[in-house]
Amino acid sequence: MRPASSSSSSRSSAGGGGAHHHQHNHGGHSISVSPPTCRHAPSSATLDLLILLLVLFSLAFLLASSLSHVARSLSPLLATPPAAAALAYATAALPYLATAAVLAATAFLSCRRLPRRQCRNPRCRGLRKALEFDVQLQTEGALRAGAGSTAGGAEASMWREIEALPWKGGQGGNNPDYECLRAELRRMAPPNGRAVLLFRNRCGCPVAKLEGWGAPKSKRRNKK
């Protein structure tokens, strides 16, 4: 099935009762929902980096303490003045060397690009903060042109994936818990077309769908 030439995206709110702000562009089929987002919640990558820093500092402290203990144990065996002086200087420099090693490791890890989180989809783009909701609109002309079509292309492949997605809430897309969403989709859908709401993971891959069909066009018959 070939898609329409327009799509729209929306984002979900953090709470269940959050208000949605709709923006409609009458020049095209674009609808956006932009709820307020919480920017105070730390990301998992930041927490992982903090834990890594704590582990590195702990290892550096344990290494410095162990080497200092070994140096003090060997100091009676190295009683000669040159050896004792060299051992004292080495013992005094151990904390600084450990700190330099920790800073170098931190700089290396911060400059290195973190691997993207991908799902099991072989075509996953591995996004980090993708939109949770995405609304795709399909007009009547696109539905007629794409009926029974097996043509390739990125858009055709996208709509084939949408057709294969499971319904949100099951029951063939008729779950009464999502009736308010279907009513909103019916208002957004073009005449004789449809609006499909995609539920996406954080990586950007769709996992479920809901759809609403637009109002049918009124056919006026001329009476002779």
Coordinates of C-alpha atoms in Angstrom, one line a residue:
M1 CA 0.0 0.0 0.0
R2 CA 1.5 3.4 -0.9
P3 CA 1.5 6.1 1.7
A4 CA 0.2 9.6 1.6
S5 CA 2.6 12.5 1.1
S6 CA 2.2 13.8 4.5
S7 CA 2.8 12.6 8.1
S8 CA 2.7 14.1 11.5
S9 CA 4.3 13.4 14.8
S10 CA 3.3 13.8 18.4
R11 CA 4.7 13.3 21.8
S12 CA 3.1 11.8 24.9
S13 CA 2.9 13.5 28.2
A14 CA 4.7 12.2 31.3
G15 CA 1.6 11.9 33.5
G16 CA -1.7 10.2 32.7
G17 CA -3.8 13.3 33.1
G18 CA -1.4 15.8 31.4
A19 CA -2.9 18.3 29.0
H20 CA -2.1 18.1 25.3
H21 CA -1.5 21.1 23.1
H22 CA -2.5 20.6 19.5
Q23 CA -1.2 22.6 16.6
H24 CA -2.9 22.2 13.2
N25 CA -1.4 23.3 10.0
H26 CA -4.2 23.7 7.4
G27 CA -1.7 24.0 4.5
G28 CA -0.7 20.3 4.9
H29 CA -1.5 17.3 7.0
S30 CA 0.7 18.0 10.0
I31 CA -0.4 17.6 13.6
S32 CA 1.9 17.9 16.6
V33 CA 1.4 17.3 20.3
S34 CA 4.1 18.8 22.5
P35 CA 3.5 18.2 26.2
P36 CA 5.9 19.6 28.8
T37 CA 8.8 17.2 29.5
C38 CA 10.7 16.7 32.7
R39 CA 14.3 17.7 32.3
H40 CA 15.4 16.9 35.9
A41 CA 15.4 13.1 35.5
P42 CA 19.0 11.9 35.0
S43 CA 19.5 9.6 32.0
S44 CA 20.8 6.1 32.4
A45 CA 24.1 7.0 30.6
T46 CA 24.8 9.7 33.3
L47 CA 24.2 7.2 36.1
D48 CA 26.4 4.6 34.4
L49 CA 29.2 7.2 34.1
L50 CA 28.9 8.2 37.8
I51 CA 29.1 4.6 38.9
L52 CA 32.1 4.1 36.6
L53 CA 33.9 7.1 38.2
L54 CA 33.2 5.8 41.7
V55 CA 34.6 2.4 40.8
L56 CA 37.7 3.9 39.2
F57 CA 38.4 6.1 42.2
S58 CA 37.9 3.1 44.5
L59 CA 40.3 1.0 42.5
A60 CA 42.9 3.8 42.4
F61 CA 42.7 4.2 46.2
L62 CA 43.1 0.4 46.8
L63 CA 46.0 0.2 44.4
A64 CA 47.8 3.1 46.0
S65 CA 47.2 1.7 49.5
S66 CA 48.5 -1.7 48.4
L67 CA 51.6 -0.4 46.8
S68 CA 52.4 1.8 49.8
H69 CA 52.0 -1.2 52.1
V70 CA 54.4 -3.2 49.9
A71 CA 56.9 -0.4 49.8
R72 CA 56.8 -0.1 53.6
S73 CA 57.3 -3.8 53.9
L74 CA 60.3 -3.8 51.6
S75 CA 61.9 -0.7 53.1
P76 CA 64.0 -2.7 55.7
L77 CA 65.4 -4.8 52.9
L78 CA 66.4 -1.7 51.0
A79 CA 68.3 0.1 53.8
T80 CA 70.9 1.7 51.6
P81 CA 70.5 5.5 51.3
P82 CA 70.0 5.7 47.5
A83 CA 67.5 2.9 47.4
A84 CA 65.6 4.3 50.4
A85 CA 65.4 7.7 48.9
A86 CA 64.1 6.3 45.5
L87 CA 61.5 4.2 47.4
A88 CA 60.4 7.2 49.4
Y89 CA 60.0 9.3 46.2
A90 CA 58.1 6.5 44.5
T91 CA 55.8 6.1 47.5
A92 CA 55.0 9.8 47.6
A93 CA 54.2 9.9 43.9
L94 CA 51.8 6.9 43.9
P95 CA 48.6 9.0 44.7
Y96 CA 49.4 11.5 42.0
L97 CA 50.0 8.7 39.5
A98 CA 46.7 7.0 40.4
T99 CA 44.8 10.3 40.1
A100 CA 46.4 10.9 36.7
A101 CA 45.4 7.4 35.5
V102 CA 41.8 7.9 36.7
L103 CA 41.5 11.3 34.9
A104 CA 43.0 9.8 31.7
A105 CA 40.5 6.9 31.8
T106 CA 37.6 9.3 32.4
A107 CA 38.7 11.5 29.5
F108 CA 38.9 8.5 27.2
L109 CA 35.5 7.2 28.1
S110 CA 33.9 10.6 27.8
C111 CA 35.4 11.2 24.3
R112 CA 34.4 7.7 23.2
R113 CA 31.0 7.6 21.6
L114 CA 28.6 5.4 23.6
P115 CA 27.0 2.6 21.7
R116 CA 23.4 3.1 20.6
R117 CA 20.7 1.0 22.1
Q118 CA 19.0 -1.0 19.5
C119 CA 16.1 -3.4 19.6
R120 CA 15.7 -6.7 17.8
N121 CA 14.5 -5.0 14.6
P122 CA 17.3 -5.5 12.0
R123 CA 16.5 -2.1 10.6
C124 CA 16.5 -0.3 13.9
R125 CA 18.1 3.2 13.7
G126 CA 19.1 3.1 17.3
L127 CA 17.8 6.5 18.4
R128 CA 18.1 7.5 22.0
K129 CA 15.1 9.9 22.5
A130 CA 12.7 9.2 19.7
L131 CA 9.1 10.3 19.7
E132 CA 6.9 8.0 21.7
F133 CA 3.9 8.7 19.4
D134 CA 3.7 9.2 15.7
V135 CA 0.6 9.9 13.6
Q136 CA 0.6 9.0 9.9
L137 CA -2.1 10.3 7.7
Q138 CA -3.2 8.5 4.5
T139 CA -5.6 10.1 2.0
E140 CA -8.3 8.5 -0.1
G141 CA -6.1 8.8 -3.3
A142 CA -3.2 7.1 -1.6
L143 CA -5.4 4.3 -0.4
R144 CA -6.8 3.7 -3.9
A145 CA -3.4 3.9 -5.5
G146 CA -1.8 1.6 -3.0
A147 CA -4.5 -1.1 -2.9
G148 CA -3.0 -4.4 -3.9
S149 CA 0.3 -2.7 -4.9
T150 CA 3.6 -4.5 -4.2
A151 CA 5.9 -1.7 -5.3
G152 CA 9.1 -1.2 -3.4
G153 CA 10.5 1.9 -1.8
A154 CA 11.0 3.2 1.7
E155 CA 7.4 4.6 2.1
A156 CA 5.8 1.4 0.8
S157 CA 8.0 -0.6 3.1
M158 CA 6.9 1.6 6.0
W159 CA 3.3 1.1 5.3
R160 CA 3.7 -2.7 5.1
E161 CA 5.4 -2.6 8.5
I162 CA 2.4 -0.5 9.8
E163 CA -0.1 -3.0 8.5
A164 CA 1.8 -5.9 10.3
L165 CA 1.9 -4.1 13.6
P166 CA -0.4 -5.4 16.5
W167 CA -3.3 -3.4 17.7
K168 CA -2.8 -1.4 20.9
G169 CA -4.9 -3.1 23.6
G170 CA -5.8 -6.0 21.3
Q171 CA -9.4 -6.8 20.4
G172 CA -8.7 -5.9 16.7
G173 CA -8.2 -2.3 17.5
N174 CA -11.7 -2.0 19.2
N175 CA -10.6 -1.9 22.8
P176 CA -13.0 0.5 24.6
D177 CA -10.2 1.8 26.8
Y178 CA -8.8 3.6 23.7
E179 CA -12.0 5.0 22.3
C180 CA -11.0 8.6 23.1
L181 CA -7.8 8.2 21.1
R182 CA -9.7 6.6 18.2
A183 CA -12.2 9.5 18.3
E184 CA -9.3 12.0 18.0
L185 CA -7.9 10.0 15.1
R186 CA -11.2 10.1 13.3
R187 CA -11.2 13.9 13.7
M188 CA -7.7 14.2 12.3
A189 CA -8.2 11.7 9.4
P190 CA -8.8 13.2 5.9
P191 CA -12.2 12.4 4.3
N192 CA -12.3 8.8 3.2
G193 CA -8.8 8.4 4.5
R194 CA -7.4 7.3 7.8
A195 CA -5.0 8.4 10.6
V196 CA -2.8 5.8 12.2
L197 CA -1.3 6.4 15.7
L198 CA 2.0 4.5 16.1
F199 CA 3.4 3.7 19.5
R200 CA 7.2 3.7 19.4
N201 CA 10.1 2.6 21.5
R202 CA 12.8 5.0 22.6
C203 CA 14.9 3.7 19.7
G204 CA 12.2 4.8 17.2
C205 CA 10.8 1.4 16.1
P206 CA 7.0 1.1 16.2
V207 CA 5.5 -1.5 18.4
A208 CA 1.7 -1.0 18.2
K209 CA -0.9 1.0 16.4
L210 CA -4.4 2.5 16.5
E211 CA -6.3 3.9 13.6
G212 CA -9.3 6.0 12.9
W213 CA -11.1 6.5 9.6
G214 CA -12.2 9.8 8.3
A215 CA -15.8 10.8 7.6
P216 CA -17.1 9.6 4.2
K217 CA -17.6 12.3 1.5
S218 CA -21.2 13.1 0.8
K219 CA -22.3 12.2 -2.7
R220 CA -24.8 14.5 -4.3
R221 CA -26.9 13.1 -7.1
N222 CA -28.3 15.4 -9.6
K223 CA -31.9 14.7 -10.3
K224 CA -33.0 15.2 -13.9

